[in-house]
Structure formats: structure tokens, C-alpha cells
Coordinates of C-alpha atoms and ligand atoms in Angstrom, one line a residue:
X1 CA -127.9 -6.8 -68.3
X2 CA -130.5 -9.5 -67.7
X3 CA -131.3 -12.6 -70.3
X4 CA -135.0 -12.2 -71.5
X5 CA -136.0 -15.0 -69.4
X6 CA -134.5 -14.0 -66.3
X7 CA -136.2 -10.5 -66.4
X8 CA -139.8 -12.3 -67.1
X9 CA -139.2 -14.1 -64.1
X10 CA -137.9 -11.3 -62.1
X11 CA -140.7 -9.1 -63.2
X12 CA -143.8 -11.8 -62.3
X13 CA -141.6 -12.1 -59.0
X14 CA -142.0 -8.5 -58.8
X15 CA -145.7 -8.6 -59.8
X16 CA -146.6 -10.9 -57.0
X17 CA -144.8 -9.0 -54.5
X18 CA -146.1 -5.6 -55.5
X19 CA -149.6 -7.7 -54.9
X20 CA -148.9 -9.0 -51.8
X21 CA -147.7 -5.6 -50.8
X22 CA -150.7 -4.2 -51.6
X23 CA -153.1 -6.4 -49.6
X24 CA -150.7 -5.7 -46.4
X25 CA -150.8 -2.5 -47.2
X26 CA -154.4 -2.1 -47.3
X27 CA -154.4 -2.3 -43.5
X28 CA -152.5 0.2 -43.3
X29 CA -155.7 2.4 -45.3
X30 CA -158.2 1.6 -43.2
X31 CA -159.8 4.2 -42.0
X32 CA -158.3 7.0 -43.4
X33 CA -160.3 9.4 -45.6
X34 CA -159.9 9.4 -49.5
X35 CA -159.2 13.1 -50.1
X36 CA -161.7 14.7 -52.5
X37 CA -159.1 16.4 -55.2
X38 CA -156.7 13.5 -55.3
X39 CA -159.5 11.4 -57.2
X40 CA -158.4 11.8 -60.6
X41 CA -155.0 11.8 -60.8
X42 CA -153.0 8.8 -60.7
X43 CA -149.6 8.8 -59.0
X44 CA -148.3 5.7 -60.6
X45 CA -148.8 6.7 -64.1
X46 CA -147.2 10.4 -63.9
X47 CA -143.6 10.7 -64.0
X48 CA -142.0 9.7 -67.6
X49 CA -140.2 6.6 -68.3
X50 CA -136.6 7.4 -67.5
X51 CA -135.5 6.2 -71.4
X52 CA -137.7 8.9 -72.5
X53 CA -136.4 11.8 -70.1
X54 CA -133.0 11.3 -70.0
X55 CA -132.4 9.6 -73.5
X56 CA -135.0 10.8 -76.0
X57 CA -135.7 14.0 -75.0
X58 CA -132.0 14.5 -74.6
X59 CA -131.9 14.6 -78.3
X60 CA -133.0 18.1 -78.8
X61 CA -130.0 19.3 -77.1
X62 CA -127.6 17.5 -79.2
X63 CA -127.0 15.0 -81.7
X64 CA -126.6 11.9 -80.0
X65 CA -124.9 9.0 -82.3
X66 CA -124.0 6.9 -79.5
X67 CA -126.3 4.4 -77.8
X68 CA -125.6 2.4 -74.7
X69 CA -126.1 4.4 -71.4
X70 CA -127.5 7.7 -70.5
X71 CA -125.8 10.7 -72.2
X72 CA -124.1 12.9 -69.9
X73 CA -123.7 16.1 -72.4
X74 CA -121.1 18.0 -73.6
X75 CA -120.9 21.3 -73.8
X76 CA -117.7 24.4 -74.1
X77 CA -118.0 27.2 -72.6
X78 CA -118.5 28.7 -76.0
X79 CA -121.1 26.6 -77.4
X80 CA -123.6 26.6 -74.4
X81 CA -126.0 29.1 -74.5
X82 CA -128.0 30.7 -71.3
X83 CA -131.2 30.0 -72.9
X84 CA -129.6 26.4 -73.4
X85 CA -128.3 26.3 -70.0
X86 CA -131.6 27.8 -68.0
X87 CA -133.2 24.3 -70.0
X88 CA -130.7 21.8 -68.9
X89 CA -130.7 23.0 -65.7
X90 CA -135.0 23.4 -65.0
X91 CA -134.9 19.8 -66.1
X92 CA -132.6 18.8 -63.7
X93 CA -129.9 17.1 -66.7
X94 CA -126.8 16.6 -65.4
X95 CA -124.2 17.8 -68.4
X96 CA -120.6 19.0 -68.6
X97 CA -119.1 22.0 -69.7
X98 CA -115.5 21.6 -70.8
X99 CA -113.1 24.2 -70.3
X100 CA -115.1 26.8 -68.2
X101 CA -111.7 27.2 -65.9
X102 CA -109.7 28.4 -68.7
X103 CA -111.1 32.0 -68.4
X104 CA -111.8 31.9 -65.0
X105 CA -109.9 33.6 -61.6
X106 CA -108.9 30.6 -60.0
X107 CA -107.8 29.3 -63.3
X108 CA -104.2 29.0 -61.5
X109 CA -105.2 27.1 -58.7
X110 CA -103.5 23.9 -59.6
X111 CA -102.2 21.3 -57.4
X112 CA -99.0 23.5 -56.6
X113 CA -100.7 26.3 -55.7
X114 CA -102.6 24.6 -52.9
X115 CA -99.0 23.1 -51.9
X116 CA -97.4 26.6 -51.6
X117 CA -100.1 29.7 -51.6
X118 CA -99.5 31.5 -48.2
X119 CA -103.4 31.5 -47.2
X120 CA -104.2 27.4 -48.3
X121 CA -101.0 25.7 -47.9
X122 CA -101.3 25.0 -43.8
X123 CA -105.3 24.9 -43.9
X124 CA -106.8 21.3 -42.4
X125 CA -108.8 19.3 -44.7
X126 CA -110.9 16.9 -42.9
X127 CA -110.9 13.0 -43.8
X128 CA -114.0 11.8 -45.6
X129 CA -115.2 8.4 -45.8
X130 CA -112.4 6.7 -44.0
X131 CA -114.0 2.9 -42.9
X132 CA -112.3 3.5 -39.2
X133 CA -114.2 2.3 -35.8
X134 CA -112.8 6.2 -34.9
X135 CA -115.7 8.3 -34.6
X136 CA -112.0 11.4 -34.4
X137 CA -112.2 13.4 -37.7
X138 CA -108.6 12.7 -39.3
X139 CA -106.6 15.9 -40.4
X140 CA -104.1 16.6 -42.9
X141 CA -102.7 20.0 -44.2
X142 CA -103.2 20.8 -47.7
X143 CA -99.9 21.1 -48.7
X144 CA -99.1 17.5 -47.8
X145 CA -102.1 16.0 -49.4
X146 CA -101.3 17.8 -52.4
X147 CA -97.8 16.6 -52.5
X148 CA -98.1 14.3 -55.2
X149 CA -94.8 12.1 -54.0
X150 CA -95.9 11.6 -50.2
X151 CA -97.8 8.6 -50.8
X152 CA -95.6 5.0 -50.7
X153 CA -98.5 2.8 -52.2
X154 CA -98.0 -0.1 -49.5
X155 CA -97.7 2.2 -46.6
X156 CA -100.9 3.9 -47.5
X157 CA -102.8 0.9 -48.0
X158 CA -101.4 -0.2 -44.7
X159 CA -102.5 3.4 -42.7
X160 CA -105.6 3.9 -45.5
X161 CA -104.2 7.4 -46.7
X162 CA -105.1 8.1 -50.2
X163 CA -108.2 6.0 -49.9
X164 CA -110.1 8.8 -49.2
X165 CA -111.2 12.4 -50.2
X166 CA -110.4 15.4 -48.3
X167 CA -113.1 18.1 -47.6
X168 CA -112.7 21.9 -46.5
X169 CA -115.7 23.4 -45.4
X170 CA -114.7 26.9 -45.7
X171 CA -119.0 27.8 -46.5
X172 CA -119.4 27.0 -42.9
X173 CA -117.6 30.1 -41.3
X174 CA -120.2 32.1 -42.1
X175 CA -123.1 30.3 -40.1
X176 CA -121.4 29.7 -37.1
X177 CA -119.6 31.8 -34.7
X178 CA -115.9 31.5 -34.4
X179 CA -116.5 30.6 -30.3
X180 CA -119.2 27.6 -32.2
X181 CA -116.6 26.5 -34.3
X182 CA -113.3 26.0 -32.2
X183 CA -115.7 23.5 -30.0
X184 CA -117.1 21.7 -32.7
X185 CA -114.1 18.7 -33.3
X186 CA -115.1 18.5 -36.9
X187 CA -114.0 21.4 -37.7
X188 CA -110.7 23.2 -38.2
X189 CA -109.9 27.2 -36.8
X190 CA -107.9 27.0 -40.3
X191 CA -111.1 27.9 -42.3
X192 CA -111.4 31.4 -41.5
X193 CA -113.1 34.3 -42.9
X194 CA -110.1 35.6 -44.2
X195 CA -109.6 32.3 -46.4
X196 CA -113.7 32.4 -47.6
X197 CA -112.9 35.9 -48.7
X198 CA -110.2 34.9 -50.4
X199 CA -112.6 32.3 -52.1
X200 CA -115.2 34.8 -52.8
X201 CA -112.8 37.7 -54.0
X202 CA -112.1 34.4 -56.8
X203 CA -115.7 34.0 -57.8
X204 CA -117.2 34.5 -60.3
X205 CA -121.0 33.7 -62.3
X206 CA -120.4 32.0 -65.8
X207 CA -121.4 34.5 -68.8
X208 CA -123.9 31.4 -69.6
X209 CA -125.7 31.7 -66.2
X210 CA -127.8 34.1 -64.7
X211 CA -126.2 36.9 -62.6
X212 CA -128.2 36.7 -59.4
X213 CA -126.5 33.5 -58.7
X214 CA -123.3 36.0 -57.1
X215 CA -124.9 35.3 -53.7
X216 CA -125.1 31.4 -53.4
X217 CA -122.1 31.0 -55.4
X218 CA -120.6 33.4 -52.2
X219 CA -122.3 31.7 -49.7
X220 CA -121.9 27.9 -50.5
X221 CA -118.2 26.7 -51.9
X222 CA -116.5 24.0 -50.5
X223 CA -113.6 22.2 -51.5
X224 CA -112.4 18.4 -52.0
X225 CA -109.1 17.0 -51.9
X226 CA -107.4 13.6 -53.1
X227 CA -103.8 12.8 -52.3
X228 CA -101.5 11.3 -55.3
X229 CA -101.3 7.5 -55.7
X230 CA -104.5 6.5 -53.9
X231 CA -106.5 4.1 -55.9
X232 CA -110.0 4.2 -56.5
X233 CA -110.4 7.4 -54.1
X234 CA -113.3 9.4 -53.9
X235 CA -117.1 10.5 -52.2
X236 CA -119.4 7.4 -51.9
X237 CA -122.8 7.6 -53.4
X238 CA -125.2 9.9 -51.6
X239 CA -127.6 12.5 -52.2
X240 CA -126.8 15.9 -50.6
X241 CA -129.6 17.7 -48.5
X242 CA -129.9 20.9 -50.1
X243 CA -132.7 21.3 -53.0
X244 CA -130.5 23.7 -55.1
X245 CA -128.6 22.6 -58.1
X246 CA -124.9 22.0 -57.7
X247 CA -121.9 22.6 -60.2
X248 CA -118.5 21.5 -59.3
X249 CA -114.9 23.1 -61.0
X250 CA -112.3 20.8 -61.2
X251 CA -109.3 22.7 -60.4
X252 CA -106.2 20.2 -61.0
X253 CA -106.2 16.3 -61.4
X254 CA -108.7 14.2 -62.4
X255 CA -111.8 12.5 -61.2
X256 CA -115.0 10.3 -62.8
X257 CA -118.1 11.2 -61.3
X258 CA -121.4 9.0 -61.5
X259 CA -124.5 10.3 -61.2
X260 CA -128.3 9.6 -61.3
X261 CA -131.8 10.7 -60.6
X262 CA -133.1 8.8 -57.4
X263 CA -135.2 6.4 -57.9
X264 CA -138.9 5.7 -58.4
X265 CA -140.7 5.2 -55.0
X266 CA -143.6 2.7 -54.5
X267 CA -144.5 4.0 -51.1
X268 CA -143.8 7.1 -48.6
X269 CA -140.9 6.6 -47.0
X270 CA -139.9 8.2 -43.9
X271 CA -135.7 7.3 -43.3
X272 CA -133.0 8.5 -45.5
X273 CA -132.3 6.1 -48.1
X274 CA -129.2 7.3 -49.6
X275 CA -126.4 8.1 -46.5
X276 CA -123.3 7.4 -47.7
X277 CA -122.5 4.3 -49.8
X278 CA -126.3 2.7 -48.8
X279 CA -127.1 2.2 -51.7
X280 CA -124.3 -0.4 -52.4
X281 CA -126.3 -2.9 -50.3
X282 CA -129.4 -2.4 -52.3
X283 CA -130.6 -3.8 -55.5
X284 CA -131.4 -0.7 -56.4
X285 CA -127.3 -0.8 -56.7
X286 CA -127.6 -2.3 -60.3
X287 CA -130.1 0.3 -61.7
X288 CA -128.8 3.4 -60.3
X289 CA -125.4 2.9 -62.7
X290 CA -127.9 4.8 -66.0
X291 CA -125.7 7.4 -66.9
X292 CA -122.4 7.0 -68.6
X293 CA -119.6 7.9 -66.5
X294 CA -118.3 11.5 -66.7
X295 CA -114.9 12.7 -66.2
X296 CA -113.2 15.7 -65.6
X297 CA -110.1 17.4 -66.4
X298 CA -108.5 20.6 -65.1
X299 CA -110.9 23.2 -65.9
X300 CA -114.1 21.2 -66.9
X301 CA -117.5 21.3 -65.2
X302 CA -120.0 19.3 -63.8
X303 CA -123.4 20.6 -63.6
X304 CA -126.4 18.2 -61.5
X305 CA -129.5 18.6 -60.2
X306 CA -130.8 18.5 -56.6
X307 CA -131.8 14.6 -55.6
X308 CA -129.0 13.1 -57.9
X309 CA -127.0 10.2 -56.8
X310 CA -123.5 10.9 -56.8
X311 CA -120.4 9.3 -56.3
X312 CA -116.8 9.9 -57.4
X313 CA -113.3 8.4 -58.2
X314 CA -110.1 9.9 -58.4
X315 CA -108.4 9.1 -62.1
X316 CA -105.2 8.8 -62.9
X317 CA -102.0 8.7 -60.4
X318 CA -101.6 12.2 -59.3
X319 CA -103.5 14.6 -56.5
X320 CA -107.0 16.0 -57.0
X321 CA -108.4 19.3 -56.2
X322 CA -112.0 20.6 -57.1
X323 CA -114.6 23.1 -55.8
X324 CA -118.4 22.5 -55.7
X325 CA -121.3 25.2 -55.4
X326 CA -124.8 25.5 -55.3
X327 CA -126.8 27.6 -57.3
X328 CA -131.1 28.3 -57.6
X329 CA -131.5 30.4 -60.3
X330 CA -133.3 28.5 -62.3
X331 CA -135.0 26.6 -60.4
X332 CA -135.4 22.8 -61.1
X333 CA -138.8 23.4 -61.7
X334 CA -139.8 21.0 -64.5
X335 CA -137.8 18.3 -62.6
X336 CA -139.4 18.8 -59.4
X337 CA -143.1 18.6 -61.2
X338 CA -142.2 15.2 -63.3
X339 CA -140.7 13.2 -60.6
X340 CA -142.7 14.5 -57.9
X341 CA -144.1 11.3 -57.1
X342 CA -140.6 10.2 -56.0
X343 CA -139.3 13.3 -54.9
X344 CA -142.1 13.4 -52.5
X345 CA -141.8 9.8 -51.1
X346 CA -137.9 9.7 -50.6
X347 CA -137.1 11.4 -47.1
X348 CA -133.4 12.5 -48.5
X349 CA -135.2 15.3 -50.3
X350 CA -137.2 16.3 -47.1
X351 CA -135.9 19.9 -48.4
X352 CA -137.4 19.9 -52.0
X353 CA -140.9 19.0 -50.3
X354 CA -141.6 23.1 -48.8
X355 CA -140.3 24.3 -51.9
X356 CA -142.6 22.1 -53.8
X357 CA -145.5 22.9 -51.7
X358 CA -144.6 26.5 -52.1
X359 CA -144.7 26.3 -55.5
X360 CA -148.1 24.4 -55.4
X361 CA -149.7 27.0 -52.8
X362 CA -148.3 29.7 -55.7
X363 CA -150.3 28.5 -58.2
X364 CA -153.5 28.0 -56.5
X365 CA -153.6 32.1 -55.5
X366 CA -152.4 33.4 -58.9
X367 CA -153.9 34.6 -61.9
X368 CA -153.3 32.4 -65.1
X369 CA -152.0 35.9 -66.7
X370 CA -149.5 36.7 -63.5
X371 CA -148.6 32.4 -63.9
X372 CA -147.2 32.8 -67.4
X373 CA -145.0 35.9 -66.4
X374 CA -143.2 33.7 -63.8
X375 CA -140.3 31.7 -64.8
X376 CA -140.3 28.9 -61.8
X377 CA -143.8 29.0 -62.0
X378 CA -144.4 29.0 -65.5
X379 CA -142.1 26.1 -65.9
X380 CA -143.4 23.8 -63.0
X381 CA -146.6 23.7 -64.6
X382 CA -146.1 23.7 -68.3
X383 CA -146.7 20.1 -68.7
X384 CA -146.3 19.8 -72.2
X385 CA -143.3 22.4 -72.7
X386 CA -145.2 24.5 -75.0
X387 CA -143.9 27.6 -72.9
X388 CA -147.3 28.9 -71.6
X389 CA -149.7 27.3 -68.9
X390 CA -153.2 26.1 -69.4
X391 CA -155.8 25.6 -66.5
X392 CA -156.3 22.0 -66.8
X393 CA -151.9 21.8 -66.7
X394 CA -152.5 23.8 -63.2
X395 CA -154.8 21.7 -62.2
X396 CA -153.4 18.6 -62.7
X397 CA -150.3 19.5 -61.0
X398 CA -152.0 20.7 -57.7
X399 CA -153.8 17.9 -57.8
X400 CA -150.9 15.7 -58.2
X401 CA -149.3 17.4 -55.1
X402 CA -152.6 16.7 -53.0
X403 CA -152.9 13.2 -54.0
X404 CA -149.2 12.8 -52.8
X405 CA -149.7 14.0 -49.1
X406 CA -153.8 12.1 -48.9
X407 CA -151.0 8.9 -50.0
X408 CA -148.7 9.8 -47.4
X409 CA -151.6 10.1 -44.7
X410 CA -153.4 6.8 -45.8
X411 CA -150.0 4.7 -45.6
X412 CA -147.6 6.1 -43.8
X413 CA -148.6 3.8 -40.2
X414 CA -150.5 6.8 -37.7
X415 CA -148.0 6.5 -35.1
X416 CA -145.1 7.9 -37.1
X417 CA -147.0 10.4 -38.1
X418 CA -148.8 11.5 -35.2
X419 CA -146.2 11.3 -32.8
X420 CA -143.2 13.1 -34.8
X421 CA -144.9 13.9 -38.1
X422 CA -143.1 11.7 -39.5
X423 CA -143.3 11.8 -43.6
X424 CA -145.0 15.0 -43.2
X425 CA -142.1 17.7 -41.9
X426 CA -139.6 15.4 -40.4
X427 CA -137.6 12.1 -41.4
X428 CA -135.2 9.9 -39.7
X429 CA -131.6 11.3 -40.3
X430 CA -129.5 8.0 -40.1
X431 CA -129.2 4.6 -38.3
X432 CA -127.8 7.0 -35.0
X433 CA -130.7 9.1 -35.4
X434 CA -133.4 5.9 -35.4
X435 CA -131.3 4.4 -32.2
X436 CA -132.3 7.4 -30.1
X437 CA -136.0 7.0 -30.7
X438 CA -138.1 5.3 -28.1
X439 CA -137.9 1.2 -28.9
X440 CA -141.7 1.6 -30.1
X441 CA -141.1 4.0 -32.6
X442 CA -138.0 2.7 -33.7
X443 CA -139.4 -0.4 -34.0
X444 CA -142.7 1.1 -36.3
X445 CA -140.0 3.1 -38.2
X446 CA -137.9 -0.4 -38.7
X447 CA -140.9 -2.2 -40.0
X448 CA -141.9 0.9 -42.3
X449 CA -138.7 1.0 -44.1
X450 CA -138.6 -2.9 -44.5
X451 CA -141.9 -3.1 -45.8
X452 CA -141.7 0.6 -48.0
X453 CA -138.2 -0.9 -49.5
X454 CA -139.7 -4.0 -50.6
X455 CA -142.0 -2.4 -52.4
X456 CA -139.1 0.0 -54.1
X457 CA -137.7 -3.2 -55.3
X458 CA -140.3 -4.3 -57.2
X459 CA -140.6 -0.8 -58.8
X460 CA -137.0 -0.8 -59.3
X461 CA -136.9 -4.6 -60.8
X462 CA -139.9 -2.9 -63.4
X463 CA -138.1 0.4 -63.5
X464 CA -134.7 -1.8 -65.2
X465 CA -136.5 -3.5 -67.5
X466 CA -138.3 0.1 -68.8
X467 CA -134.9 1.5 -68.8
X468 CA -133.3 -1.4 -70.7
X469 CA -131.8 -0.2 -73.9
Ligands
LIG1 C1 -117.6 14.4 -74.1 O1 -116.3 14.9 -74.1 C2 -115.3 14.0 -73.7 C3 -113.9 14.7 -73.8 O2 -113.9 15.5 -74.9 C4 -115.3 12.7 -74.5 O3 -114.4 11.8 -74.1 C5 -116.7 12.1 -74.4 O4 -116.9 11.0 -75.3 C6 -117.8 13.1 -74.8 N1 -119.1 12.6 -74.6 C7 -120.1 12.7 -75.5 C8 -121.4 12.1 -75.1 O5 -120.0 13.4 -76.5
LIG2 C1 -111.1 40.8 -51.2 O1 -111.2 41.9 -52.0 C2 -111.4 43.1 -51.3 C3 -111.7 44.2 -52.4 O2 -110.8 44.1 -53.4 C4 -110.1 43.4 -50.6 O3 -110.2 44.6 -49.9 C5 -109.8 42.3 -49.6 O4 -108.6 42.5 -49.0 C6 -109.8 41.0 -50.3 N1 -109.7 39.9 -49.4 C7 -108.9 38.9 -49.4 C8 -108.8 37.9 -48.3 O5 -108.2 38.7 -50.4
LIG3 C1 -123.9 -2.9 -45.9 O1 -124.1 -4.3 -45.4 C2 -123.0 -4.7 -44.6 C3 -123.2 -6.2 -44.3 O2 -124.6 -6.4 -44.0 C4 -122.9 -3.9 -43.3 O3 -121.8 -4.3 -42.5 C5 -122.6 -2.4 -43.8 O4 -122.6 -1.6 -42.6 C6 -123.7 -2.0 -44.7 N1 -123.3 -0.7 -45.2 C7 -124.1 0.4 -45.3 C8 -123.5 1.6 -45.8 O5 -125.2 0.3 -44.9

């Protein structure tokens, strides 16, 4: 990465703006109350360095010989237990399982099948990520994306087929009436019920996971397509919305995934940081790349916490065809208590905050004998991962959470706040979103974000050097 003398210089750089940031952001304190229970914890000093976490601890998994970037694990299908899996997943690690499609019901669905099964070979998948001035969604039947022939390598560069994935929604039938759907243009009357029964008919929980997962396994699939021949094809880095964990099945073809944990925030934010492919235009761009790459093969899994970073690339020359789901059982628990600090200051996991607050509200009302019989609960505040949960853990992590929102009150600047409760319940969306708002707020919004970011940077410039190997 850096030379030593670069990164002292980058780091004092970083020092002095964090300083500077500090006096400005003063002003923005003034006034507000200290609250009373936030006094002794200290939100800077909380979450782990990310070397420890994601390398070190790592290591009582499995045996680790290689050093370099972060360890995306291994496992078979055979070889990963559910106690083994429940772990992974509370502590958010994203890890493969290789495999898992051998045994399972749509272990046929390869590329041909999508080219020629009655029920998917006419459905419309939906062009993702195309860089068009058309604000039309593109379609394309599945059987000709699949074709692995169709694509003439200098016509598609010309027209921009194969440069980008193709999505079919089919989870959304079951939110939205029929009437809803045929008048919203992004979406096709070719994902019908029929098809998500289909899906679900094909569905099933891994022996390794636990059973009550049926239902979001049901509720959530969606697939992604990549025609043959396109290069360098694939999802741009984002974070999804949803707080659940997500697994994806790749069902033919091959694709390299990158994923991270988000990263550490200096200061509240109240805009989505992490739309599609922002992140490229961030300096945060050259820390985010921790994790060694992982790629997957007909059959293997990815498994990833909620809040991860993730971008993908289609491998090799022919088409691509995977599933994704979301799943809640375990919860993320002992993810969500060690990087609260940035969980709760990143507006792309504006879902995770209720859940969090839920879980904080939980432990306040409950006995310490009722605390150690619940799972979630058990895990969110077990600190020390000793399996059983002592007063001063509970209190630490309440306090923790209250320290978070009296931070988000003192800095977050009173007229985002008061006007649209802005950090509190709601975020900005996207740049479309911020044009709506009245000039004023936009323009407090706009000045929040540059100020909040510069302060990331210095965290993040800090956050590289920790993370250096
Ligand atoms: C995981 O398995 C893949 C394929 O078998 C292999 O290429 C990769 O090096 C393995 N990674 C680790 C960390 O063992
Ligand atoms: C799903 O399975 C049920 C029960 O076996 C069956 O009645 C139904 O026709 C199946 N649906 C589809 C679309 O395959
Ligand atoms: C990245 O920056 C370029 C140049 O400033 C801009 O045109 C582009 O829209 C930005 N992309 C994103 C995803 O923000």
C-alpha cells in the first residue's frame, strides 16, 4: 500500500484535519444538552480494530496459513456445522460454502434450463446498471440473455449488452397488486405468482441453518443474470437496505464477488453514502478492497452480513445465473453491538437502527435470568463471548446506544433534524431525493455531508494504516 513515510504524512494530515473538524464542529454543540448516561462510555474507542475482527479472531474458525488480505472462509456443505454457522453469521463474517447446490432442488437449473424451461424461458429481466441518459428500464428475455453465443464482442460494446447484469424481481409479486404492478414501468407482468411458486416449490433451508428461515427464504428470492462474452459485468458496490443477512446460490457460470463491512464513521451522517458505485469516487475506494476476493462456481455459496459492501464481476466467458435470499435467523447480533458506532452514523443502514434500538429497549425491561435464555439478546450483549451476560456488559451496551443518539442530537445541525428528523428516523435516499428538498435544506443537507465526509476521511486514512498487514 503506502511507503512508511507517506502514511506518517497522510496520518498528521489526517490529525490536523480531524482537529480542525473538531473546532467547527463544536459550533455545531452549542447548546445542546450532554445526556446523563452517555458520560462514560466512549464512542470512539468501542468497535474493534478491523485486523482483529475479521483476521485474528477469524482464526478460531479455521486454520489460516495464508496472510495478505482478509480471509473470506471456506467451508462444504459437509464440514460446516449449525453451531458453526449460527457464529459466522451473529458476527456478521462473510464466508463461502462450496458445493451447497449439489444436493439442492434447483440443482438443475443451469444456464440451459433458463434458455428452454416453459415457465422462465420468455420472463423479462430488467437491465441493471447500464450508464444510459435513459431513465427506460431495458428488457431482455431470459432465454436470449442466457444464450451464450448471442453476444458479438464489438457489437455489444458498441450497444453496451453484456456490460451489465440482469435482475428479476420475482419477491415483488407478492407486495404489490397485479393492477400496481402492470403500471409500474420497472417492472415486467412476466414475474407472476405462478413463476414465485415455482421458485418457492424449489426452496429449500440448508440442514446447517435453522428451520424457521422457510418463510424469508419464501418471501425474499430474486434472481441475477449475465449474458456470455461481456467483460467485466456485474452489480456495482452498494449496500442493500434490508438489515437481514443475505446468502446468494450460484446456479451456473461464474462470478467474483467483493465484499466488506462499511466503514468507520467520524460523524452522523444523514445521506446514503453507498448508492450504487459511490464509493468509486471516494477515498474510502482504496480501503474498502480488505477482503480477498471470492468466487463462485455452480453450486457454491456466498453468505454476508447486513451493511456489507458488495460488488460483483462476471468470470470467465460464458452466461451467469444466481439467486440471492435474505434470512434473520440468527440475528447479526454481535455485529450490530461491535460496530454500532458506525452502523448508527451511516444512513444506508437507516433499517438496522429500530432493530438496534429494539434490541436496546429489550434489555433495559428484562430480567438478567430471562436475558441469558434469549439467543439475539444474549448475543448482542455478551461482550466478551463468554456465552452468558453480566450487568456491567448490559450496561455498557445501553449506554453505548444512548451516547450514539445524545451524538447525533449534539451534531447533527437542528434544522435537519427538526424539520424532517433527519438522522433520527429518516435519511436522504439519493442525489434525486436531496433535489426535491426546499433549496435551504438541501443546501444544510449539502454542507452536512461535505463536512461529515471529511471527517470519514480522516478516520478512514487512520482506519488503513490500523488495517495494514
Ligand atoms: C477456498 O476455496 C477455493 C476453491 O476451492 C480456493 O481457491 C481458495 O483459495 C480457498 N480459500 C481459502 C482461504 O482457503
Ligand atoms: C407448487 O407445489 C404445489 C404442491 O405440490 C403444487 O400444487 C403447485 O402446482 C406447485 N406450483 C407450481 C407453480 O409449480
Ligand atoms: C463520480 O464522479 C464523476 C466525476 O465527478 C461523476 O460524473 C459521477 O457521476 C460520479 N459517480 C457517482 C456514482 O457518484
Amino acid at each position: 500500500m503506502f511507503g512508511p513515510e507517506l502514511l506518517d504524512a497522510a496520518m498528521f494530515a489526517a490529525r490536523l484535519r480531524v482537529f480542525c473538524c473538531c473546532v467547527l464542529l463544536h459550533c455545531y454543540s452549542c447548546g445542546e444538552a450532554k445526556s446523563e448516561n452517555a458520560k462514560n462510555v466512549d464512542i470512539r474507542s468501542w468497535e474493534p480494530a478491523e485486523t482483529q475482527y475479521w483476521l485474528h479472531d477469524a482464526r478460531s474458525f479455521q486454520a489460516l496459513d495464508k496472510m495478505g488480505a482478509f480471509p473470506i472462509l471456506n467451508f462444504t456443505r459437509d464440514s460446516l456445522r449449525p453451531e458453526t454457522f449460527d457464529r459466522l453469521v451473529q458476527e456478521g463474517r462473510p464466508f463461502v460454502v462450496r458445493g451447497l447446490g449439489k444436493a439442492h432442488p434447483m440443482k438443475n437449473w443451469d444456464c440451459d434450463f433458463f434458455r428452454h424451461q416453459d415457465l422462465f424461458r420468455n420472463v423479462q429481466g430488467r437491465r441493471e446498471y447500464a450508464d444510459t441518459a435513459s431513465q427506460q428500464p431495458q428488457w431482455m428475455p431470459l432465454h436470449n440473455i442466457m444464450s451464450s453465443s448471442m453476444v458479438d464482442l464489438p457489437e455489444a460494446k458498441k450497444t453496451g449488452a453484456g456490460t451489465s447484469p440482469y435482475y428479476v424481481g420475482i419477491k415483488d409479486v407478492q407486495y404489490r397488486s397485479p393492477h400496481e404492478l402492470s403500471l409500474d414501468s420497472h417492472y415486467s407482468p412476466t414475474w407472476t405468482r405462478e413463476l414465485l411458486e415455482f421458485v418457492q416449490n424449489h426452496t429449500v433451508v440448508p440442514e446447517f441453518m435453522r428451520g424457521n428461515n422457510m418463510r424469508s427464504l419464501r418471501d425474499t428470492p430474486e434472481f441475477w443474470f449475465v449474458q456470455g462474452g461481456g467483460e467485466s459485468t456485474g452489480a456495482k458496490a452498494h449496500v442493500d437496505v434490508h438489515p437481514e443477512s443475505t446468502w446468494s446460490l450460484q446456479l451456473c457460470g461464474e462470478k467474483r464477488w467483493r465484499v466488506a463491512a462499511i466503514s468507520p464513521r467520524a460523524a452522523p451522517h444523514v445521506m446514503k453514502l453507498y448508492q450504487d458505485g459511490q464509493i468509486y469516487n471516494r477515498s474510502e475506494h482504496r480501503s474498502w478492497n480488505l477482503f480477498e476476493d471470492a468466487v463462485l462456481f455452480p453450486g457454491d455459496a456466498l453468505f454476508f452480513g447486513p451493511a456489507f459492501i458488495h460488488q460483483t464481476l462476471s468470470e470467465g466467458v460464458g452466461p451467469a445465473a444466481s439467486i440471492t435470499w435474505q434470512f434473520d435467523d440468527p440475528m447479526p447480533a454481535n455485529f450490530m453491538r461491535a460496530f454500532m458506532p458506525r452502523l448508527r452514523f451511516t444512513a444506508d443502514c437507516h433499517a438496522l437502527w429500530p432493530r438496534m434500538q429494539h434490541l436496546v429497549q429489550w434489555a433495559q425491561r428484562t430480567d438478567m435470568q430471562k436475558i441469558q435464555q434469549s439467543s439475539d439478546l444474549c448475543v448482542f450483549l455478551d461482550m466478551d463471548g463468554d456465552g452468558s451476560v453480566t450487568e456491567s456488559e448490559r450496561t455498557a451496551v445501553v449506554s453505548l446506544w444512548k451516547a450514539l443518539i445524545s451524538e447525533v442530537k449534539a451534531k447533527v445541525p437542528r434544522i435537519l433534524r427538526q424539520r424532517m428528523q433527519l438522522g433520527l428516523e429518516a435519511v436522504v435516499e439519493d442525489q434525486h431525493e436531496l433535489a426535491d428538498l426546499p433549496k435551504k435544506l438541501r443546501d444544510a443537507v449539502q454542507q452536512w455531508e461535505i463536512m461529515a465526509l471529511q471527517l470519514d476521511a480522516a478516520v478512514e486514512s487512520d482506519f488503513s494504516a490500523r488495517g495494514e498487514l
